Tab-separated table of C-alpha atoms and ligand atoms in Angstrom:
chain	number	residue	atom	x	y	z
G	1	UNK	CA	-0.519	-0.145	-0.200
G	2	UNK	CA	1.226	3.160	-1.530
G	3	UNK	CA	-0.343	4.617	2.491
G	4	UNK	CA	1.699	2.141	4.761
G	5	UNK	CA	5.001	2.597	2.928
G	6	UNK	CA	5.056	6.906	2.857
G	7	UNK	CA	4.549	6.566	6.613
G	8	UNK	CA	6.662	4.471	7.534
G	9	UNK	CA	9.419	6.638	5.521
G	10	UNK	CA	8.691	9.260	7.554
G	11	UNK	CA	8.819	7.298	10.630
G	12	UNK	CA	11.997	8.051	11.234
G	13	UNK	CA	11.821	11.964	11.659
G	14	UNK	CA	9.623	12.058	13.423
G	15	UNK	CA	8.932	10.396	17.332
G	16	UNK	CA	6.039	8.626	18.584
G	17	UNK	CA	6.129	10.113	22.990
G	18	UNK	CA	3.227	11.004	24.762
G	19	UNK	CA	3.718	14.846	25.960
G	20	UNK	CA	3.052	15.455	29.449
G	21	UNK	CA	-0.442	17.003	29.246
G	22	UNK	CA	-0.873	20.262	31.544
G	23	UNK	CA	-4.799	20.979	30.447
G	24	UNK	CA	-6.547	19.501	28.930
G	25	UNK	CA	-9.759	21.062	27.574
G	26	UNK	CA	-11.289	18.153	25.556
G	27	UNK	CA	-14.773	18.168	26.240
G	28	UNK	CA	-15.176	14.030	27.724
G	29	UNK	CA	-18.184	12.125	26.333
G	30	UNK	CA	-19.596	12.234	29.656
G	31	UNK	CA	-19.353	17.211	30.310
G	32	UNK	CA	-23.026	17.312	30.190
G	33	UNK	CA	-24.933	20.694	29.917
G	34	UNK	CA	-25.524	20.698	33.295
G	35	UNK	CA	-21.744	20.507	33.233
G	36	UNK	CA	-21.042	23.415	31.750
G	37	UNK	CA	-23.230	25.204	33.898
G	38	UNK	CA	-22.178	24.142	36.698
G	39	UNK	CA	-18.578	25.253	35.696
G	40	UNK	CA	-17.055	21.727	36.673
G	41	UNK	CA	-13.202	21.266	35.301
G	42	UNK	CA	-11.378	21.827	33.105
G	43	UNK	CA	-14.293	24.666	32.344
G	44	UNK	CA	-15.521	28.074	34.286
G	45	UNK	CA	-18.001	29.499	31.799
G	46	UNK	CA	-19.176	32.555	33.843
G	47	UNK	CA	-17.540	34.887	31.628
G	48	UNK	CA	-21.156	35.613	29.167
G	49	UNK	CA	-24.458	37.336	29.404
G	50	UNK	CA	-26.935	36.707	31.870
G	51	UNK	CA	-28.606	33.206	30.649
G	52	UNK	CA	-26.967	29.614	32.111
G	53	UNK	CA	-23.499	29.269	30.468
G	54	UNK	CA	-25.354	26.094	28.683
G	55	UNK	CA	-28.006	29.100	26.131
G	56	UNK	CA	-24.587	30.266	24.872
G	57	UNK	CA	-22.139	26.917	24.819
G	58	UNK	CA	-23.192	23.708	23.314
G	59	UNK	CA	-21.488	20.559	23.326
G	60	UNK	CA	-22.458	18.107	21.044
G	61	UNK	CA	-22.211	14.795	21.512
G	62	UNK	CA	-21.081	12.702	18.323
G	63	UNK	CA	-23.432	14.993	16.006
G	64	UNK	CA	-20.665	16.567	14.791
G	65	UNK	CA	-16.591	15.071	14.197
G	66	UNK	CA	-13.822	17.420	16.377
G	67	UNK	CA	-10.373	17.881	14.310
G	68	UNK	CA	-9.144	14.658	13.518
G	69	UNK	CA	-5.639	15.149	15.044
G	70	UNK	CA	-6.366	13.498	18.790
G	71	UNK	CA	-8.630	10.716	18.315
G	72	UNK	CA	-7.803	7.341	19.154
G	73	UNK	CA	-5.988	5.895	15.959
G	74	UNK	CA	-8.202	2.521	14.396
G	75	UNK	CA	-5.221	1.151	12.607
G	76	UNK	CA	-1.834	0.935	15.538
G	77	UNK	CA	0.556	1.836	12.688
G	78	UNK	CA	-1.577	4.094	10.699
G	79	UNK	CA	-2.114	7.677	12.199
G	80	UNK	CA	-5.881	8.338	10.451
G	81	UNK	CA	-8.835	7.501	10.228
G	82	UNK	CA	-9.376	7.937	14.720
G	83	UNK	CA	-11.787	7.776	16.800
G	84	UNK	CA	-13.398	10.925	18.169
G	85	UNK	CA	-12.546	11.207	21.657
G	86	UNK	CA	-13.696	14.102	22.822
G	87	UNK	CA	-17.325	16.463	21.438
G	88	UNK	CA	-17.113	19.418	19.729
G	89	UNK	CA	-18.120	22.925	22.096
G	90	UNK	CA	-19.882	25.165	20.041
G	91	UNK	CA	-19.950	28.612	21.469
G	92	UNK	CA	-22.213	31.607	20.638
G	93	UNK	CA	-22.963	34.833	21.356
G	94	UNK	CA	-26.567	36.490	21.042
G	95	UNK	CA	-27.742	40.245	21.589
G	96	UNK	CA	-28.206	39.195	25.707
G	97	UNK	CA	-24.108	37.970	25.921
G	98	UNK	CA	-23.634	41.396	27.506
G	99	UNK	CA	-21.568	40.443	30.518
G	100	UNK	CA	-21.811	42.155	33.792
G	101	UNK	CA	-17.846	41.623	35.816
G	102	UNK	CA	-18.536	41.615	39.317
G	103	UNK	CA	-22.629	41.540	38.525
G	104	UNK	CA	-21.878	45.708	37.943
G	105	UNK	CA	-20.685	48.036	35.044
G	106	UNK	CA	-22.369	45.805	31.911
G	107	UNK	CA	-19.929	45.537	29.463
G	108	UNK	CA	-22.591	47.078	26.664
G	109	UNK	CA	-20.321	47.094	23.558
G	110	UNK	CA	-19.236	43.512	23.990
G	111	UNK	CA	-21.135	40.530	22.986
G	112	UNK	CA	-18.764	37.721	24.466
G	113	UNK	CA	-19.291	34.442	25.382
G	114	UNK	CA	-15.343	33.573	26.874
G	115	UNK	CA	-14.747	29.456	28.345
G	116	UNK	CA	-11.581	29.504	30.274
G	117	UNK	CA	-9.701	27.064	31.357
G	118	UNK	CA	-9.366	26.405	35.327
G	119	UNK	CA	-8.093	23.384	37.012
G	120	UNK	CA	-10.349	21.508	40.817
G	121	UNK	CA	-12.474	24.917	40.587
G	122	UNK	CA	-9.686	27.406	40.013
G	123	UNK	CA	-7.971	29.098	36.849
G	124	UNK	CA	-5.124	30.399	38.794
G	125	UNK	CA	-4.226	26.581	40.237
G	126	UNK	CA	-3.563	26.501	36.527
G	127	UNK	CA	-1.042	28.145	36.187
G	128	UNK	CA	2.416	27.484	37.565
G	129	UNK	CA	2.580	23.830	35.113
G	130	UNK	CA	0.718	26.423	32.172
G	131	UNK	CA	3.067	29.373	32.668
G	132	UNK	CA	6.507	29.202	33.140
G	133	UNK	CA	9.451	27.406	30.984
G	134	UNK	CA	7.646	26.104	27.552
G	135	UNK	CA	4.188	25.446	27.044
G	136	UNK	CA	1.836	24.577	23.640
G	137	UNK	CA	-1.492	26.010	23.400
G	138	UNK	CA	-3.628	23.695	21.130
G	139	UNK	CA	-6.789	24.312	19.808
G	140	UNK	CA	-8.627	23.995	16.804
G	141	UNK	CA	-11.861	26.098	15.548
G	142	UNK	CA	-14.498	25.308	12.375
G	143	UNK	CA	-17.401	27.228	10.574
G	144	UNK	CA	-20.601	27.325	12.947
G	145	UNK	CA	-22.491	27.207	9.578
G	146	UNK	CA	-25.511	28.332	11.253
G	147	UNK	CA	-24.260	31.486	12.685
G	148	UNK	CA	-22.069	33.270	10.959
G	149	UNK	CA	-19.618	35.613	12.219
G	150	UNK	CA	-20.029	39.548	10.619
G	151	UNK	CA	-16.381	40.465	9.340
G	152	UNK	CA	-17.018	44.278	9.474
G	153	UNK	CA	-16.351	43.287	13.530
G	154	UNK	CA	-13.493	42.847	15.043
G	155	UNK	CA	-13.124	39.407	17.271
G	156	UNK	CA	-11.130	37.979	19.570
G	157	UNK	CA	-11.485	34.290	19.458
G	158	UNK	CA	-8.816	33.121	22.490
G	159	UNK	CA	-6.286	34.449	24.194
G	160	UNK	CA	-4.295	34.269	26.960
G	161	UNK	CA	-5.399	38.024	29.910
G	162	UNK	CA	-2.770	38.693	32.016
G	163	UNK	CA	-4.425	40.806	34.811
G	164	UNK	CA	-3.682	44.676	32.721
G	165	UNK	CA	-6.055	43.309	30.199
G	166	UNK	CA	-3.330	42.807	27.343
G	167	UNK	CA	-2.881	39.599	25.619
G	168	UNK	CA	0.329	36.906	25.507
G	169	UNK	CA	-1.059	36.137	22.415
G	170	UNK	CA	-3.718	36.443	20.679
G	171	UNK	CA	-6.207	34.871	17.579
G	172	UNK	CA	-8.019	37.425	16.136
G	173	UNK	CA	-11.222	37.459	13.145
G	174	UNK	CA	-12.710	40.039	11.146
G	175	UNK	CA	-11.835	43.835	10.790
G	176	UNK	CA	-9.827	44.978	13.416
G	177	UNK	CA	-11.848	48.222	15.460
G	178	UNK	CA	-10.701	51.655	13.777
G	179	UNK	CA	-11.930	54.694	15.688
G	180	UNK	CA	-13.268	56.658	13.271
G	181	UNK	CA	-14.328	53.434	11.182
G	182	UNK	CA	-12.842	52.481	7.769
G	183	UNK	CA	-13.755	50.524	5.258
G	184	UNK	CA	-15.014	47.653	6.336
G	185	UNK	CA	-15.132	44.642	5.947
G	186	UNK	CA	-11.508	45.566	5.984
G	187	UNK	CA	-8.909	43.489	3.598
G	188	UNK	CA	-7.735	40.320	4.974
G	189	UNK	CA	-11.620	40.287	7.550
G	190	UNK	CA	-12.561	36.461	6.725
G	191	UNK	CA	-8.604	35.149	8.153
G	192	UNK	CA	-7.250	34.298	11.402
G	193	UNK	CA	-4.316	36.385	12.783
G	194	UNK	CA	-2.323	35.394	15.048
G	195	UNK	CA	-1.004	38.757	17.551
G	196	UNK	CA	1.397	39.019	19.669
G	197	UNK	CA	1.074	41.248	22.403
G	198	UNK	CA	2.532	44.836	20.525
G	199	UNK	CA	-0.460	43.368	18.272
G	200	UNK	CA	2.047	41.632	15.117
G	201	UNK	CA	0.333	39.770	12.623
G	202	UNK	CA	2.451	36.952	13.094
G	203	UNK	CA	1.035	34.101	10.563
G	204	UNK	CA	-2.690	34.662	9.238
G	205	UNK	CA	-4.359	32.183	7.041
G	206	UNK	CA	-7.792	32.606	5.182
G	207	UNK	CA	-10.990	30.620	7.272
G	208	UNK	CA	-12.634	28.586	4.782
G	209	UNK	CA	-15.548	26.395	4.748
G	210	UNK	CA	-15.800	22.586	6.233
G	211	UNK	CA	-12.459	22.358	7.376
G	212	UNK	CA	-11.043	22.079	10.961
G	213	UNK	CA	-8.234	24.649	11.618
G	214	UNK	CA	-6.087	23.750	13.823
G	215	UNK	CA	-3.471	26.183	15.670
G	216	UNK	CA	-1.014	25.585	18.136
G	217	UNK	CA	1.641	28.217	19.736
G	218	UNK	CA	4.249	27.669	21.665
G	219	UNK	CA	5.430	29.993	24.461
G	220	UNK	CA	8.274	30.028	26.099
G	221	UNK	CA	7.576	32.130	29.250
G	222	UNK	CA	11.596	32.270	30.103
G	223	UNK	CA	13.475	33.988	26.566
G	224	UNK	CA	9.771	35.816	25.980
G	225	UNK	CA	9.244	34.174	22.476
G	226	UNK	CA	6.400	32.680	20.358
G	227	UNK	CA	6.236	30.541	17.643
G	228	UNK	CA	2.678	29.058	15.933
G	229	UNK	CA	2.121	25.848	14.337
G	230	UNK	CA	-0.790	25.141	12.170
G	231	UNK	CA	-3.090	22.528	9.561
G	232	UNK	CA	-6.155	22.099	8.566
G	233	UNK	CA	-7.995	18.698	9.043
G	234	UNK	CA	-5.959	15.652	9.743
G	235	UNK	CA	-3.076	16.745	8.675
G	236	UNK	CA	0.094	17.204	10.885
G	237	UNK	CA	0.542	19.963	13.272
G	238	UNK	CA	4.038	22.161	11.098
G	239	UNK	CA	5.720	25.482	12.160
G	240	UNK	CA	4.359	28.547	10.156
G	241	UNK	CA	7.016	30.799	12.337
G	242	UNK	CA	10.563	30.555	14.362
G	243	UNK	CA	10.478	31.872	17.730
G	244	UNK	CA	9.618	35.434	17.570
G	245	UNK	CA	10.675	37.541	20.604
G	246	UNK	CA	7.396	38.778	22.042
G	247	UNK	CA	9.039	41.291	24.484
G	248	UNK	CA	6.287	43.660	25.406
G	249	UNK	CA	4.302	41.346	27.071
G	250	UNK	CA	6.294	40.582	30.802
G	251	UNK	CA	8.052	37.830	32.406
G	252	UNK	CA	7.439	36.424	35.620
G	253	UNK	CA	3.928	36.364	37.716
G	254	UNK	CA	2.709	39.764	35.764
G	255	UNK	CA	2.256	37.718	32.377
G	256	UNK	CA	1.164	35.108	33.434
G	257	UNK	CA	-2.894	35.145	32.584
G	258	UNK	CA	-6.575	33.016	31.869
G	259	UNK	CA	-6.721	31.076	29.128
G	260	UNK	CA	-9.472	32.279	26.989
G	261	UNK	CA	-11.342	30.674	24.081
G	262	UNK	CA	-15.172	31.787	22.884
G	263	UNK	CA	-16.716	34.938	21.106
G	264	UNK	CA	-15.646	38.262	21.890
G	265	UNK	CA	-17.389	40.764	19.266
G	266	UNK	CA	-16.017	44.173	19.434
G	267	UNK	CA	-18.209	46.595	18.310
G	268	UNK	CA	-18.675	49.608	15.612
G	269	UNK	CA	-18.306	53.105	16.490
G	270	UNK	CA	-20.880	54.704	16.794
G	271	UNK	CA	-21.670	58.162	15.526
G	272	UNK	CA	-24.121	59.492	17.790
G	273	UNK	CA	-21.455	58.991	21.268
G	274	UNK	CA	-19.848	61.451	22.364
G	275	UNK	CA	-16.198	61.493	21.516
G	276	UNK	CA	-15.184	59.727	24.644
G	277	UNK	CA	-17.430	56.991	24.054
G	278	UNK	CA	-16.873	56.265	20.144
G	279	UNK	CA	-13.876	55.363	21.992
G	280	UNK	CA	-14.897	53.325	24.843
G	281	UNK	CA	-15.186	49.911	23.374
G	282	UNK	CA	-15.621	48.261	26.167
G	283	UNK	CA	-18.649	49.723	26.713
G	284	UNK	CA	-20.421	51.593	24.390
G	285	UNK	CA	-21.022	51.525	20.008
G	286	UNK	CA	-22.509	49.611	17.677
G	287	UNK	CA	-23.788	45.729	18.641
G	288	UNK	CA	-26.481	44.205	16.016
G	289	UNK	CA	-27.445	42.008	18.508
G	290	UNK	CA	-27.435	39.112	16.485
G	291	UNK	CA	-27.180	34.990	17.028
G	292	UNK	CA	-23.177	34.482	15.667
G	293	UNK	CA	-20.400	31.608	16.867
G	294	UNK	CA	-18.037	28.869	16.320
G	295	UNK	CA	-17.105	25.800	16.322
G	296	UNK	CA	-14.279	24.284	18.661
G	297	UNK	CA	-11.857	21.153	19.740
G	298	UNK	CA	-8.912	20.102	20.752
G	299	UNK	CA	-9.037	22.388	23.039
G	300	UNK	CA	-5.162	21.356	25.653
G	301	UNK	CA	-1.998	22.433	26.346
G	302	UNK	CA	1.241	20.428	26.953
G	303	UNK	CA	4.893	20.681	28.138
G	304	UNK	CA	7.677	20.725	25.239
G	305	UNK	CA	9.853	18.817	27.397
G	306	UNK	CA	9.194	15.378	25.146
G	307	UNK	CA	8.849	18.051	22.019
G	308	UNK	CA	5.213	18.933	20.001
G	309	UNK	CA	1.873	16.848	19.695
G	310	UNK	CA	1.556	17.086	15.542
G	311	UNK	CA	-1.458	15.376	15.701
G	312	UNK	CA	-1.979	11.336	14.988
G	313	UNK	CA	0.402	10.031	17.602
G	314	UNK	CA	2.905	12.237	16.633
G	315	UNK	CA	5.176	15.131	17.807
G	316	UNK	CA	8.555	17.251	17.021
G	317	UNK	CA	11.669	18.961	18.567
G	318	UNK	CA	9.674	22.350	19.922
G	319	UNK	CA	10.616	24.927	17.448
G	320	UNK	CA	13.552	26.952	17.599
M	1	LIG	C1	-15.904	11.403	33.048
M	1	LIG	O1	-15.465	10.187	33.582
M	1	LIG	C2	-14.087	9.676	34.512
M	1	LIG	C3	-13.523	8.876	33.742
M	1	LIG	O2	-14.675	7.722	34.781
M	1	LIG	C4	-13.900	10.997	35.372
M	1	LIG	O3	-12.973	10.853	35.465
M	1	LIG	C5	-14.907	12.173	35.472
M	1	LIG	O4	-15.141	12.905	36.663
M	1	LIG	C6	-16.139	12.339	34.146
M	1	LIG	N1	-15.522	14.003	33.996
M	1	LIG	C7	-17.526	13.970	34.607
M	1	LIG	C8	-17.258	15.714	33.960
M	1	LIG	O5	-18.310	13.854	35.164
M	2	LIG	C1	-30.650	27.772	34.368
M	2	LIG	O1	-30.772	26.808	34.819
M	2	LIG	C2	-31.357	26.707	36.603
M	2	LIG	C3	-30.968	25.094	37.050
M	2	LIG	O2	-30.810	23.728	35.622
M	2	LIG	C4	-32.609	26.214	35.954
M	2	LIG	O3	-34.115	25.804	36.962
M	2	LIG	C5	-33.072	27.642	35.034
M	2	LIG	O4	-34.299	27.687	35.092
M	2	LIG	C6	-32.576	28.088	34.110
M	2	LIG	N1	-32.542	29.625	33.313
M	2	LIG	C7	-32.700	29.736	32.192
M	2	LIG	C8	-32.439	31.165	31.775
M	2	LIG	O5	-32.520	29.033	31.607
M	3	LIG	C1	-29.212	43.967	22.826
M	3	LIG	O1	-29.622	44.706	23.742
M	3	LIG	C2	-29.210	46.039	23.690
M	3	LIG	C3	-28.506	46.458	25.516
M	3	LIG	O2	-28.498	45.382	26.294
M	3	LIG	C4	-30.218	47.184	24.039
M	3	LIG	O3	-30.355	48.139	24.258
M	3	LIG	C5	-30.769	47.206	22.272
M	3	LIG	O4	-32.033	47.573	22.208
M	3	LIG	C6	-30.767	44.934	21.714
M	3	LIG	N1	-31.358	44.988	20.058
M	3	LIG	C7	-31.995	44.385	20.588
M	3	LIG	C8	-32.059	44.466	18.430
M	3	LIG	O5	-32.743	43.513	20.967
M	4	LIG	C1	7.873	46.462	22.654
M	4	LIG	C2	8.632	44.875	21.935
M	4	LIG	O1	9.703	44.618	21.517
M	4	LIG	N1	8.183	44.275	20.926
M	4	LIG	C3	8.075	42.872	20.649
M	4	LIG	C4	7.308	41.896	19.710
M	4	LIG	O2	7.442	40.459	19.285
M	4	LIG	C5	7.709	41.673	18.327
M	4	LIG	C6	8.166	40.328	17.139
M	4	LIG	O3	6.996	39.477	16.952
M	4	LIG	C7	8.925	42.909	17.618
M	4	LIG	O4	8.183	43.057	16.949
M	4	LIG	C8	7.511	43.586	18.672
M	4	LIG	O5	8.877	45.021	18.977
């Protein structure tokens, strides 16, 4: 078989050691709607609108296959096909998705549903392992065809947020918010952009329909660098950048933060607002109130001690 011999030819370059998983955000099949509502590990689900978490975040059971990268191999020597061992998490927003941090000062500018990584009921518990040394943040994203985004807006969909509100890295979609509003949609609005802490674009790729878009971001917390890996569907992850300095990001505790994935939609400037309010994206601006969403699977964080998992049980070395 051509497929087998091609795979065997690749074997020497790839090792098959499992790497230590620090955080596993792949929803097991026994994870329920009630678990979501109660913020049962591995997710903290409080950053959302007024409805229960399960109104905004749906577990798709066996109805939609997750990214094939991390499934159980059926044939010992072949990385694919795989049997899913996680369910897809569908995250959406609607007009009720106005978050009240601490129950006050509603974020009327945003519509957001964030799913946040936690362990033993606490996001802070993860930081000593998840955000020291060199760690790799994995996530796969697919269009929710029934809940399309509005690419005239900016979306922040995956990020690590230290307490100063900056992002260690972030995934952006749509037209970056500008005041005044520029031509919409902006160039490349339909592409994923992987941003560094200073909002430089490290990698960009079109958000095509029908595919899982697999990302991994390697963060070296000591040297303060980022590196990006990417693939589609069953393709093994491949490095698309080298390790790039991210020096505006603080090292040590000040640079650590919660790991979010979901849908955060920024507003458009409302010309009727005062000049000060026009720049206040959190509390002011135009939102259409539409129902929009994204599908997620393959969310986990690993140490690079034994390399970076690239799918199909294979690993590559950490990126220099
Ligand atoms: C799912 O099952 C595993 C293994 O039995 C168990 O450890 C875990 O707590 C269960 N998770 C939930 C959310 O019920
Ligand atoms: C939220 O969930 C609780 C517990 O299941 C239920 O009693 C309540 O009616 C739900 N609220 C809404 C707004 O659906
Ligand atoms: C959406 O929510 C905002 C804030 O609560 C409200 O002012 C607005 O009327 C709502 N829009 C729609 C279309 O329901
Ligand atoms: C402030 C600072 O040095 N930021 C750097 C973060 O890393 C990027 C490279 O991706 C640099 O361009 C920035 O200057």
